[in-house]
mmCIF file of C-alpha atoms and ligand atoms in Angstrom:
data_model
loop_
_atom_site.group_PDB
_atom_site.id
_atom_site.type_symbol
_atom_site.label_atom_id
_atom_site.label_comp_id
_atom_site.label_asym_id
_atom_site.label_seq_id
_atom_site.Cartn_x
_atom_site.Cartn_y
_atom_site.Cartn_z
ATOM 1 C CA MET A 1 -22.546 8.630 58.256
ATOM 2 C CA ARG A 2 -23.633 4.883 59.171
ATOM 3 C CA LEU A 3 -21.215 2.333 58.348
ATOM 4 C CA GLN A 4 -24.179 0.971 55.853
ATOM 5 C CA SER A 5 -24.193 4.297 54.247
ATOM 6 C CA ILE A 6 -20.438 4.322 54.305
ATOM 7 C CA ILE A 7 -20.429 0.811 52.574
ATOM 8 C CA THR A 8 -22.932 2.112 50.048
ATOM 9 C CA ALA A 9 -20.832 5.040 49.166
ATOM 10 C CA ILE A 10 -18.037 3.094 48.639
ATOM 11 C CA LEU A 11 -19.683 0.105 46.492
ATOM 12 C CA THR A 12 -21.123 3.058 44.383
ATOM 13 C CA ILE A 13 -17.976 4.958 43.797
ATOM 14 C CA ALA A 14 -16.366 1.446 42.919
ATOM 15 C CA MET A 15 -19.100 0.413 40.423
ATOM 16 C CA THR A 16 -19.043 3.878 38.753
ATOM 17 C CA PHE A 17 -14.820 3.344 38.237
ATOM 18 C CA ASN A 18 -15.612 -0.257 36.995
ATOM 19 C CA THR A 19 -18.385 1.013 34.250
ATOM 20 C CA VAL A 20 -16.206 3.489 33.538
ATOM 21 C CA SER A 21 -13.291 1.718 32.811
ATOM 22 C CA PHE A 22 -15.519 -1.200 31.273
ATOM 23 C CA THR A 23 -17.223 1.390 28.820
ATOM 24 C CA SER A 24 -13.745 2.840 27.702
ATOM 25 C CA ASP A 25 -12.514 -0.501 26.986
ATOM 26 C CA ALA A 26 -15.459 -1.531 24.997
ATOM 27 C CA LYS A 27 -15.101 1.542 23.356
ATOM 28 C CA LYS A 28 -11.445 1.276 22.506
ATOM 29 C CA LYS A 29 -12.278 -2.303 21.164
ATOM 30 C CA ASP A 30 -15.224 -0.911 18.874
ATOM 31 C CA GLU A 31 -13.294 1.865 17.555
ATOM 32 C CA LYS A 32 -10.927 -0.410 15.449
ATOM 33 C CA ALA A 33 -12.452 -1.479 12.059
ATOM 34 C CA LYS A 34 -12.185 -5.663 12.034
ATOM 35 C CA TYR A 35 -11.220 -5.691 8.191
ATOM 36 C CA ILE A 36 -8.814 -3.037 7.305
ATOM 37 C CA PHE A 37 -7.479 -2.058 3.909
ATOM 38 C CA LEU A 38 -4.668 0.554 3.388
ATOM 39 C CA PHE A 39 -3.519 1.384 -0.257
ATOM 40 C CA ILE A 40 -0.480 3.121 -0.940
ATOM 41 C CA GLY A 41 -0.514 4.732 -4.398
ATOM 42 C CA ASP A 42 3.288 5.613 -4.509
ATOM 43 C CA GLY A 43 3.882 8.648 -6.093
ATOM 44 C CA MET A 44 0.197 9.403 -6.542
ATOM 45 C CA GLY A 45 -0.684 12.712 -6.042
ATOM 46 C CA ALA A 46 -4.110 14.041 -6.518
ATOM 47 C CA ASN A 47 -3.416 15.182 -10.210
ATOM 48 C CA HIS A 48 -2.556 11.509 -10.621
ATOM 49 C CA VAL A 49 -5.726 10.556 -9.920
ATOM 50 C CA ALA A 50 -7.288 13.544 -11.784
ATOM 51 C CA THR A 51 -5.454 12.757 -14.626
ATOM 52 C CA ALA A 52 -6.832 9.140 -14.951
ATOM 53 C CA GLU A 53 -10.191 10.487 -14.790
ATOM 54 C CA SER A 54 -9.327 12.813 -17.302
ATOM 55 C CA TYR A 55 -8.586 9.990 -19.547
ATOM 56 C CA LEU A 56 -11.720 8.240 -18.523
ATOM 57 C CA SER A 57 -14.007 11.137 -19.036
ATOM 58 C CA TYR A 58 -12.337 11.370 -22.495
ATOM 59 C CA LEU A 59 -13.263 7.527 -23.248
ATOM 60 C CA GLN A 60 -16.624 8.138 -22.676
ATOM 61 C CA GLY A 61 -16.419 11.675 -24.920
ATOM 62 C CA LYS A 62 -16.940 13.913 -21.869
ATOM 63 C CA LEU A 63 -14.575 16.499 -20.783
ATOM 64 C CA GLY A 64 -14.554 15.443 -17.362
ATOM 65 C CA GLY A 65 -16.906 14.129 -14.365
ATOM 66 C CA VAL A 66 -16.081 10.484 -14.501
ATOM 67 C CA THR A 67 -14.412 9.117 -11.084
ATOM 68 C CA LEU A 68 -12.627 6.340 -9.869
ATOM 69 C CA THR A 69 -13.917 3.998 -7.446
ATOM 70 C CA MET A 70 -11.549 5.687 -4.700
ATOM 71 C CA SER A 71 -12.732 9.311 -5.360
ATOM 72 C CA GLN A 72 -16.081 8.031 -4.933
ATOM 73 C CA PHE A 73 -15.208 7.631 -1.027
ATOM 74 C CA PRO A 74 -17.309 9.948 1.335
ATOM 75 C CA TYR A 75 -14.481 11.149 3.106
ATOM 76 C CA TYR A 76 -11.712 13.308 1.720
ATOM 77 C CA GLY A 77 -8.295 14.584 3.443
ATOM 78 C CA THR A 78 -4.940 15.208 2.593
ATOM 79 C CA ALA A 79 -1.884 14.215 4.430
ATOM 80 C CA ASN A 80 1.836 16.019 4.736
ATOM 81 C CA SER A 81 4.858 14.338 3.263
ATOM 82 C CA TYR A 82 7.695 15.879 4.457
ATOM 83 C CA SER A 83 10.602 13.714 6.329
ATOM 84 C CA ALA A 84 12.709 13.991 9.151
ATOM 85 C CA ASP A 85 15.655 15.406 7.215
ATOM 86 C CA LYS A 86 14.056 16.948 3.730
ATOM 87 C CA ASN A 87 11.090 18.723 2.577
ATOM 88 C CA ILE A 88 10.429 16.315 0.033
ATOM 89 C CA THR A 89 10.191 12.445 1.035
ATOM 90 C CA ASP A 90 11.547 9.318 -0.314
ATOM 91 C CA SER A 91 9.131 6.400 -0.278
ATOM 92 C CA SER A 92 11.239 4.703 2.982
ATOM 93 C CA ALA A 93 10.828 7.554 4.938
ATOM 94 C CA ALA A 94 6.839 8.234 4.091
ATOM 95 C CA GLY A 95 6.232 4.350 4.152
ATOM 96 C CA THR A 96 7.521 4.321 7.775
ATOM 97 C CA ALA A 97 5.538 7.696 8.775
ATOM 98 C CA ILE A 98 2.779 5.899 7.587
ATOM 99 C CA SER A 99 3.416 2.470 8.844
ATOM 100 C CA CYS A 100 5.036 3.438 12.077
ATOM 101 C CA GLY A 101 3.922 6.875 12.783
ATOM 102 C CA VAL A 102 7.288 8.113 12.947
ATOM 103 C CA LYS A 103 9.219 10.757 11.065
ATOM 104 C CA THR A 104 12.617 9.472 9.605
ATOM 105 C CA TYR A 105 15.412 10.616 7.453
ATOM 106 C CA ASN A 106 15.124 9.641 3.603
ATOM 107 C CA GLY A 107 16.592 6.076 3.371
ATOM 108 C CA GLY A 108 15.366 5.097 6.897
ATOM 109 C CA LEU A 109 12.969 1.870 6.761
ATOM 110 C CA GLY A 110 11.211 1.148 10.167
ATOM 111 C CA VAL A 111 13.713 2.979 12.034
ATOM 112 C CA ASP A 112 13.342 6.617 13.678
ATOM 113 C CA ALA A 113 15.648 9.502 12.996
ATOM 114 C CA GLU A 114 18.446 8.442 15.052
ATOM 115 C CA GLY A 115 18.049 4.798 13.306
ATOM 116 C CA ASN A 116 16.140 3.010 16.174
ATOM 117 C CA PRO A 117 13.889 0.598 15.189
ATOM 118 C CA VAL A 118 10.284 1.804 15.304
ATOM 119 C CA LYS A 119 6.866 -0.197 15.485
ATOM 120 C CA SER A 120 4.832 -1.015 12.672
ATOM 121 C CA MET A 121 0.876 -1.096 12.979
ATOM 122 C CA THR A 122 0.817 -4.365 11.752
ATOM 123 C CA TYR A 123 2.578 -5.702 14.670
ATOM 124 C CA ASP A 124 0.239 -3.956 16.968
ATOM 125 C CA LEU A 125 -2.579 -5.336 15.006
ATOM 126 C CA ARG A 126 -1.003 -8.877 15.092
ATOM 127 C CA GLU A 127 -1.024 -8.595 18.898
ATOM 128 C CA ASP A 128 -4.665 -8.035 18.910
ATOM 129 C CA GLY A 129 -5.306 -11.279 16.871
ATOM 130 C CA TYR A 130 -5.380 -9.686 13.205
ATOM 131 C CA LYS A 131 -4.086 -11.481 10.367
ATOM 132 C CA ILE A 132 -1.709 -9.591 7.957
ATOM 133 C CA GLY A 133 -1.192 -9.260 4.474
ATOM 134 C CA VAL A 134 1.166 -7.073 2.511
ATOM 135 C CA MET A 135 1.855 -6.895 -1.217
ATOM 136 C CA SER A 136 2.738 -4.609 -3.815
ATOM 137 C CA THR A 137 2.769 -4.701 -7.769
ATOM 138 C CA VAL A 138 6.943 -3.898 -7.451
ATOM 139 C CA PRO A 139 9.255 -6.206 -5.303
ATOM 140 C CA ILE A 140 8.275 -7.266 -1.822
ATOM 141 C CA ASN A 141 11.189 -6.154 -0.238
ATOM 142 C CA HIS A 142 10.868 -2.618 -1.871
ATOM 143 C CA ALA A 143 10.782 0.641 0.529
ATOM 144 C CA THR A 144 6.773 0.636 0.688
ATOM 145 C CA PRO A 145 6.042 -2.945 1.426
ATOM 146 C CA GLY A 146 9.307 -3.265 3.277
ATOM 147 C CA ALA A 147 8.116 -0.504 6.041
ATOM 148 C CA PHE A 148 5.157 -2.826 6.930
ATOM 149 C CA TYR A 149 7.368 -5.707 8.192
ATOM 150 C CA ALA A 150 10.994 -4.655 8.527
ATOM 151 C CA SER A 151 13.609 -2.231 10.194
ATOM 152 C CA SER A 152 16.641 -1.282 8.413
ATOM 153 C CA ASN A 153 19.328 1.501 8.520
ATOM 154 C CA SER A 154 19.245 1.347 4.833
ATOM 155 C CA ARG A 155 16.440 1.175 2.257
ATOM 156 C CA ASN A 156 19.098 -0.624 -0.080
ATOM 157 C CA ASP A 157 19.651 -3.795 2.261
ATOM 158 C CA TYR A 158 17.333 -5.776 0.079
ATOM 159 C CA TYR A 159 18.581 -9.017 1.343
ATOM 160 C CA ASP A 160 18.307 -8.186 5.084
ATOM 161 C CA ILE A 161 14.887 -7.002 4.122
ATOM 162 C CA SER A 162 13.553 -9.863 2.657
ATOM 163 C CA THR A 163 15.119 -12.178 5.520
ATOM 164 C CA GLN A 164 12.839 -10.109 7.850
ATOM 165 C CA ILE A 165 9.794 -11.791 6.536
ATOM 166 C CA VAL A 166 10.657 -14.615 8.596
ATOM 167 C CA LYS A 167 10.988 -12.627 11.708
ATOM 168 C CA SER A 168 7.419 -10.865 11.106
ATOM 169 C CA ASP A 169 5.565 -14.274 10.813
ATOM 170 C CA PHE A 170 3.022 -12.412 8.641
ATOM 171 C CA ASP A 171 0.552 -14.426 7.059
ATOM 172 C CA PHE A 172 0.180 -13.168 3.264
ATOM 173 C CA PHE A 173 3.038 -11.397 0.875
ATOM 174 C CA ALA A 174 2.581 -10.649 -2.714
ATOM 175 C CA GLY A 175 4.148 -8.837 -5.225
ATOM 176 C CA SER A 176 6.741 -8.991 -8.401
ATOM 177 C CA GLY A 177 9.410 -10.969 -6.422
ATOM 178 C CA PHE A 178 12.481 -9.632 -4.935
ATOM 179 C CA ILE A 179 15.191 -7.786 -5.460
ATOM 180 C CA ASP A 180 18.740 -8.877 -4.478
ATOM 181 C CA PHE A 181 17.072 -12.298 -3.765
ATOM 182 C CA ARG A 182 20.719 -13.502 -3.301
ATOM 183 C CA GLY A 183 22.726 -10.483 -1.824
ATOM 184 C CA LYS A 184 24.281 -7.700 -3.799
ATOM 185 C CA LYS A 185 27.050 -9.406 -5.481
ATOM 186 C CA GLY A 186 24.884 -12.918 -5.328
ATOM 187 C CA GLU A 187 27.087 -13.629 -2.357
ATOM 188 C CA GLU A 188 24.244 -15.040 -0.108
ATOM 189 C CA LYS A 189 24.279 -18.959 -0.722
ATOM 190 C CA GLU A 190 20.563 -19.783 -0.253
ATOM 191 C CA ALA A 191 18.238 -18.404 -2.333
ATOM 192 C CA ILE A 192 15.518 -16.898 -0.332
ATOM 193 C CA ASP A 193 12.720 -19.340 -1.685
ATOM 194 C CA VAL A 194 14.656 -21.816 0.007
ATOM 195 C CA TYR A 195 15.256 -19.666 3.282
ATOM 196 C CA LEU A 196 11.698 -18.708 3.216
ATOM 197 C CA GLU A 197 10.313 -22.253 2.732
ATOM 198 C CA LYS A 198 12.931 -23.709 5.649
ATOM 199 C CA ASN A 199 11.245 -21.203 7.602
ATOM 200 C CA GLY A 200 7.347 -22.265 7.308
ATOM 201 C CA TYR A 201 6.712 -20.378 4.139
ATOM 202 C CA GLU A 202 5.128 -21.519 0.758
ATOM 203 C CA VAL A 203 6.526 -19.899 -1.950
ATOM 204 C CA CYS A 204 3.884 -19.466 -5.107
ATOM 205 C CA TYR A 205 4.799 -18.499 -8.740
ATOM 206 C CA GLY A 206 1.630 -17.520 -10.487
ATOM 207 C CA ILE A 207 -2.321 -17.772 -9.546
ATOM 208 C CA GLU A 208 -2.595 -21.618 -10.368
ATOM 209 C CA GLU A 209 0.017 -22.631 -8.557
ATOM 210 C CA PHE A 210 -0.996 -20.254 -5.957
ATOM 211 C CA LYS A 211 -4.482 -21.838 -5.695
ATOM 212 C CA LYS A 212 -2.918 -25.241 -5.441
ATOM 213 C CA ASP A 213 -0.316 -25.127 -3.000
ATOM 214 C CA SER A 214 -1.595 -22.474 -0.780
ATOM 215 C CA GLN A 215 -4.270 -24.926 0.832
ATOM 216 C CA GLY A 216 -3.666 -25.489 4.233
ATOM 217 C CA LYS A 217 -0.533 -23.484 4.498
ATOM 218 C CA ASP A 218 -0.136 -20.935 7.249
ATOM 219 C CA LYS A 219 2.067 -18.488 5.693
ATOM 220 C CA VAL A 220 2.439 -17.743 2.083
ATOM 221 C CA VAL A 221 4.404 -15.448 -0.564
ATOM 222 C CA PHE A 222 3.176 -15.141 -3.818
ATOM 223 C CA CYS A 223 5.454 -13.981 -6.707
ATOM 224 C CA GLN A 224 4.651 -13.409 -10.598
ATOM 225 C CA GLU A 225 4.541 -16.385 -12.633
ATOM 226 C CA SER A 226 7.075 -14.527 -15.171
ATOM 227 C CA ASN A 227 9.636 -14.485 -11.959
ATOM 228 C CA ARG A 228 9.651 -18.098 -11.972
ATOM 229 C CA ALA A 229 12.649 -18.490 -14.422
ATOM 230 C CA GLU A 230 14.798 -16.104 -11.945
ATOM 231 C CA SER A 231 14.058 -18.032 -8.817
ATOM 232 C CA ALA A 232 17.957 -18.610 -8.388
ATOM 233 C CA GLY A 233 19.093 -14.916 -9.135
ATOM 234 C CA ASN A 234 17.702 -11.526 -8.733
ATOM 235 C CA TYR A 235 13.876 -10.677 -9.058
ATOM 236 C CA VAL A 236 12.906 -8.328 -11.446
ATOM 237 C CA SER A 237 9.811 -5.768 -11.170
ATOM 238 C CA SER A 238 6.788 -5.775 -12.882
ATOM 239 C CA GLY A 239 8.259 -2.859 -14.734
ATOM 240 C CA ASP A 240 10.051 -5.220 -16.720
ATOM 241 C CA ILE A 241 8.709 -8.605 -16.856
ATOM 242 C CA PRO A 242 4.915 -9.179 -17.927
ATOM 243 C CA ALA A 243 2.813 -9.288 -14.429
ATOM 244 C CA ASP A 244 0.775 -11.952 -14.989
ATOM 245 C CA ALA A 245 -1.547 -11.274 -11.729
ATOM 246 C CA THR A 246 -2.905 -7.813 -11.720
ATOM 247 C CA LEU A 247 -2.875 -6.094 -8.368
ATOM 248 C CA ALA A 248 -6.758 -6.606 -8.371
ATOM 249 C CA GLU A 249 -5.862 -10.507 -8.478
ATOM 250 C CA MET A 250 -3.337 -10.560 -5.870
ATOM 251 C CA LEU A 251 -5.714 -8.902 -3.519
ATOM 252 C CA GLN A 252 -8.557 -11.083 -4.078
ATOM 253 C CA LEU A 253 -6.065 -14.303 -3.700
ATOM 254 C CA GLY A 254 -5.061 -12.370 -0.341
ATOM 255 C CA ILE A 255 -8.601 -11.889 0.843
ATOM 256 C CA ASP A 256 -9.841 -15.673 0.072
ATOM 257 C CA TYR A 257 -6.618 -16.931 2.020
ATOM 258 C CA LEU A 258 -7.097 -14.789 5.064
ATOM 259 C CA THR A 259 -10.905 -15.167 4.782
ATOM 260 C CA ASP A 260 -13.447 -12.839 6.716
ATOM 261 C CA GLU A 261 -13.398 -15.457 9.828
ATOM 262 C CA GLU A 262 -10.922 -13.475 11.752
ATOM 263 C CA PRO A 263 -9.508 -9.654 11.533
ATOM 264 C CA PHE A 264 -7.518 -8.697 8.906
ATOM 265 C CA PHE A 265 -5.141 -6.023 7.865
ATOM 266 C CA ILE A 266 -4.048 -5.912 4.276
ATOM 267 C CA MET A 267 -1.318 -2.767 2.956
ATOM 268 C CA CYS A 268 -1.729 -2.910 -0.860
ATOM 269 C CA GLU A 269 0.584 -0.976 -2.912
ATOM 270 C CA GLY A 270 0.259 0.493 -6.476
ATOM 271 C CA GLY A 271 4.165 0.549 -6.677
ATOM 272 C CA ASP A 272 4.810 1.426 -10.176
ATOM 273 C CA ILE A 273 2.925 4.302 -10.153
ATOM 274 C CA ASP A 274 6.142 6.300 -8.919
ATOM 275 C CA TRP A 275 8.235 4.562 -11.439
ATOM 276 C CA THR A 276 5.963 5.706 -14.311
ATOM 277 C CA ALA A 277 5.890 9.274 -12.917
ATOM 278 C CA HIS A 278 9.656 9.268 -12.438
ATOM 279 C CA ALA A 279 9.784 8.675 -16.163
ATOM 280 C CA ASN A 280 7.079 11.111 -16.896
ATOM 281 C CA LYS A 281 5.372 8.403 -18.718
ATOM 282 C CA THR A 282 1.698 9.796 -19.072
ATOM 283 C CA MET A 283 -0.042 6.650 -20.091
ATOM 284 C CA PRO A 284 1.646 4.203 -18.518
ATOM 285 C CA MET A 285 0.915 5.999 -15.422
ATOM 286 C CA VAL A 286 -2.447 6.501 -16.226
ATOM 287 C CA MET A 287 -2.827 2.850 -16.113
ATOM 288 C CA ASP A 288 -0.639 1.973 -13.162
ATOM 289 C CA VAL A 289 -3.313 4.368 -11.162
ATOM 290 C CA LEU A 290 -6.219 2.379 -13.156
ATOM 291 C CA GLU A 291 -4.753 -0.963 -11.799
ATOM 292 C CA LEU A 292 -4.345 0.238 -8.022
ATOM 293 C CA ASP A 293 -8.230 1.618 -8.664
ATOM 294 C CA GLU A 294 -9.375 -1.763 -10.030
ATOM 295 C CA ALA A 295 -7.813 -3.475 -6.370
ATOM 296 C CA VAL A 296 -9.741 -0.466 -4.588
ATOM 297 C CA ALA A 297 -12.910 -1.819 -6.399
ATOM 298 C CA VAL A 298 -12.153 -5.265 -5.070
ATOM 299 C CA ALA A 299 -11.885 -3.925 -1.297
ATOM 300 C CA TYR A 300 -15.170 -2.070 -1.938
ATOM 301 C CA GLU A 301 -16.969 -5.159 -2.856
ATOM 302 C CA PHE A 302 -15.767 -6.855 0.453
ATOM 303 C CA TYR A 303 -16.871 -3.584 2.189
ATOM 304 C CA LYS A 304 -20.291 -3.941 0.649
ATOM 305 C CA LYS A 305 -20.627 -7.398 2.383
ATOM 306 C CA HIS A 306 -19.317 -6.498 5.416
ATOM 307 C CA PRO A 307 -20.265 -2.371 5.921
ATOM 308 C CA LYS A 308 -20.099 -2.160 9.701
ATOM 309 C CA GLU A 309 -16.519 -3.723 10.152
ATOM 310 C CA THR A 310 -14.503 -2.679 7.274
ATOM 311 C CA LEU A 311 -12.451 0.395 6.731
ATOM 312 C CA ILE A 312 -10.838 1.370 3.416
ATOM 313 C CA ILE A 313 -8.246 4.131 3.016
ATOM 314 C CA VAL A 314 -6.524 4.943 -0.141
ATOM 315 C CA THR A 315 -3.613 7.340 0.126
ATOM 316 C CA ALA A 316 0.128 7.982 -1.253
ATOM 317 C CA ASP A 317 3.323 8.048 0.066
ATOM 318 C CA HIS A 318 4.363 11.240 -1.479
ATOM 319 C CA GLU A 319 3.744 12.780 -5.150
ATOM 320 C CA THR A 320 6.060 11.955 -8.193
ATOM 321 C CA GLY A 321 6.736 14.335 -11.093
ATOM 322 C CA GLY A 322 4.823 17.326 -10.167
ATOM 323 C CA LEU A 323 2.267 16.327 -12.583
ATOM 324 C CA SER A 324 -0.345 18.935 -13.632
ATOM 325 C CA LEU A 325 -3.483 18.553 -15.936
ATOM 326 C CA GLY A 326 -2.644 21.821 -18.329
ATOM 327 C CA ALA A 327 0.317 22.962 -19.727
ATOM 328 C CA GLY A 328 -0.320 24.944 -22.247
ATOM 329 C CA PRO A 329 -3.418 23.725 -24.948
ATOM 330 C CA GLU A 330 -6.576 24.207 -23.114
ATOM 331 C CA ILE A 331 -7.819 20.710 -24.335
ATOM 332 C CA ILE A 332 -5.864 17.753 -23.176
ATOM 333 C CA GLY A 333 -4.714 15.757 -26.037
ATOM 334 C CA TRP A 334 -5.669 12.306 -25.338
ATOM 335 C CA GLU A 335 -6.054 11.219 -28.754
ATOM 336 C CA THR A 336 -2.317 11.938 -29.276
ATOM 337 C CA LEU A 337 -1.360 10.413 -25.876
ATOM 338 C CA ILE A 338 -3.642 7.257 -26.756
ATOM 339 C CA GLU A 339 -1.848 6.976 -30.330
ATOM 340 C CA GLN A 340 1.676 7.049 -29.096
ATOM 341 C CA TRP A 341 0.957 4.260 -26.317
ATOM 342 C CA GLU A 342 -0.716 2.068 -28.710
ATOM 343 C CA LYS A 343 2.376 1.897 -30.741
ATOM 344 C CA ASP A 344 4.698 1.185 -27.863
ATOM 345 C CA GLY A 345 2.854 0.289 -24.445
ATOM 346 C CA LYS A 346 5.496 0.949 -22.184
ATOM 347 C CA GLN A 347 6.587 4.410 -24.165
ATOM 348 C CA ASN A 348 9.870 2.651 -23.832
ATOM 349 C CA ASN A 349 11.056 3.867 -27.429
ATOM 350 C CA LEU A 350 10.764 7.541 -26.644
ATOM 351 C CA GLY A 351 13.684 9.464 -25.313
ATOM 352 C CA TRP A 352 13.540 11.485 -22.596
ATOM 353 C CA LYS A 353 12.903 14.855 -25.029
ATOM 354 C CA GLU A 354 10.556 13.026 -27.273
ATOM 355 C CA ASN A 355 8.469 12.081 -24.214
ATOM 356 C CA SER A 356 8.661 15.912 -22.848
ATOM 357 C CA ASP A 357 7.516 17.252 -26.182
ATOM 358 C CA LEU A 358 4.747 14.497 -26.195
ATOM 359 C CA ASN A 359 3.440 15.613 -22.821
ATOM 360 C CA ARG A 360 3.647 19.340 -23.481
ATOM 361 C CA LYS A 361 1.535 19.064 -26.909
ATOM 362 C CA SER A 362 -1.067 17.220 -25.105
ATOM 363 C CA SER A 363 -0.794 19.725 -22.306
ATOM 364 C CA ILE A 364 0.033 17.323 -19.897
ATOM 365 C CA GLY A 365 2.985 19.045 -17.609
ATOM 366 C CA TRP A 366 5.432 17.234 -15.341
ATOM 367 C CA THR A 367 8.061 19.283 -13.682
ATOM 368 C CA THR A 368 10.569 17.133 -12.296
ATOM 369 C CA GLY A 369 11.950 13.575 -12.930
ATOM 370 C CA GLY A 370 11.688 13.216 -9.125
ATOM 371 C CA HIS A 371 9.505 13.554 -6.214
ATOM 372 C CA THR A 372 7.730 16.906 -4.487
ATOM 373 C CA ALA A 373 6.423 18.309 -1.504
ATOM 374 C CA THR A 374 3.198 18.240 -2.498
ATOM 375 C CA PRO A 375 0.561 16.993 0.574
ATOM 376 C CA VAL A 376 -1.126 13.581 -0.929
ATOM 377 C CA PRO A 377 -4.921 12.804 -0.959
ATOM 378 C CA VAL A 378 -6.307 10.495 1.457
ATOM 379 C CA PHE A 379 -9.427 8.919 0.511
ATOM 380 C CA SER A 380 -11.476 6.792 2.886
ATOM 381 C CA ILE A 381 -14.731 4.877 3.131
ATOM 382 C CA GLY A 382 -16.324 2.453 6.301
ATOM 383 C CA LYS A 383 -15.855 2.028 9.930
ATOM 384 C CA GLY A 384 -13.859 4.965 11.568
ATOM 385 C CA ALA A 385 -13.210 6.451 7.880
ATOM 386 C CA GLU A 386 -14.366 10.225 9.322
ATOM 387 C CA LYS A 387 -11.087 10.238 11.062
ATOM 388 C CA PHE A 388 -9.360 10.562 7.793
ATOM 389 C CA SER A 389 -11.017 13.699 6.853
ATOM 390 C CA GLY A 390 -9.353 17.111 6.371
ATOM 391 C CA ARG A 391 -5.758 17.976 7.115
ATOM 392 C CA MET A 392 -3.617 15.448 8.631
ATOM 393 C CA ASP A 393 0.201 14.688 8.986
ATOM 394 C CA ASN A 394 1.278 11.228 7.705
ATOM 395 C CA THR A 395 2.265 10.118 10.984
ATOM 396 C CA ASP A 396 -1.147 10.366 12.195
ATOM 397 C CA ILE A 397 -2.394 7.750 10.026
ATOM 398 C CA LYS A 398 -1.271 4.632 12.227
ATOM 399 C CA GLY A 399 -3.201 5.940 15.216
ATOM 400 C CA LYS A 400 -6.376 6.390 13.625
ATOM 401 C CA ILE A 401 -6.266 2.846 11.923
ATOM 402 C CA LEU A 402 -5.566 1.839 15.420
ATOM 403 C CA GLY A 403 -8.516 3.549 17.002
ATOM 404 C CA LYS A 404 -6.531 5.856 18.827
HETATM 405 ZN ZN1 ZN B 501 10.229 7.527 -6.253
#
């Protein structure tokens, strides 16, 4: 071979390699959506969604057929929820599996089965220039939101988990407030709003204050207005306080705050679906699913403006209550359920037995006051959504979101 041909051959090979590596880099970058919404309905099995849809159908005088926004998404899959040490997971192990792609023991948060810290997708996305939002209807330091910014050997170390907000340096947090705001026995000297504000976070209570005080701030924490009075003590969850901002409103605040100028990732949790499902309270659970779906609709509006760059996923960490649409009569007793709910919105006045009787009479079956091992639904739409169809493990979700 003449020298000229050898050089040409080498150049050709080098160029080919260049092209290959350039293509794979470009492809890799291209695979991830610019705007990512991950919704987690805590405890929301497929039947929780179906029950909410049955209720909406009843309101329209139909036996079925009315669907939530999430159910209208084109891709549908199911995810395993078992943890590293139990068939039946808790929220921290499942939140860790979704967020970090690693199974851990029940109670472990952002750690592997041996207790070593693992990396949430939020930190990967942060490194890639994404702004990060974490929000929930329940406290910001509860298991599911916590799994997206913190690592702890126990989900119950609420004070420590909330201090990790500062370490995360993430942009937007929202929720009802915090649990163990001053430590388990109120022994911590500084309340977290002082702690957070000293470290660059603007803590806002309620929508009006948020709109005023978040302007021009780098990092913000939104708490429900009704938790303002609790600022020196333990914050409570939306189960016990009037929630003045709905999840949809919190999400809208988050979208407006993060803007569409830079890529963002938002984890948005309907946290109290799990709490009402633990109590087997059918109508309050339906309302919680509808509240989550209302937030999904806000993301869907955003998607319609940026369809090629947005990915929306709606899933659950586990199923709660072993819910079944059917427990005797062939007609679901919506009339009876609604009548009781209108008398006592949270159904707090019904004892466990009376509530069970109401459910049974209305043909709603609940098999447990705890979680179950039933796989959970995964609804998705947008860029890369096709990867979320079919059967998957909850640990696959991180890689699919990151475009791997
Ligand atoms: Zn639970």
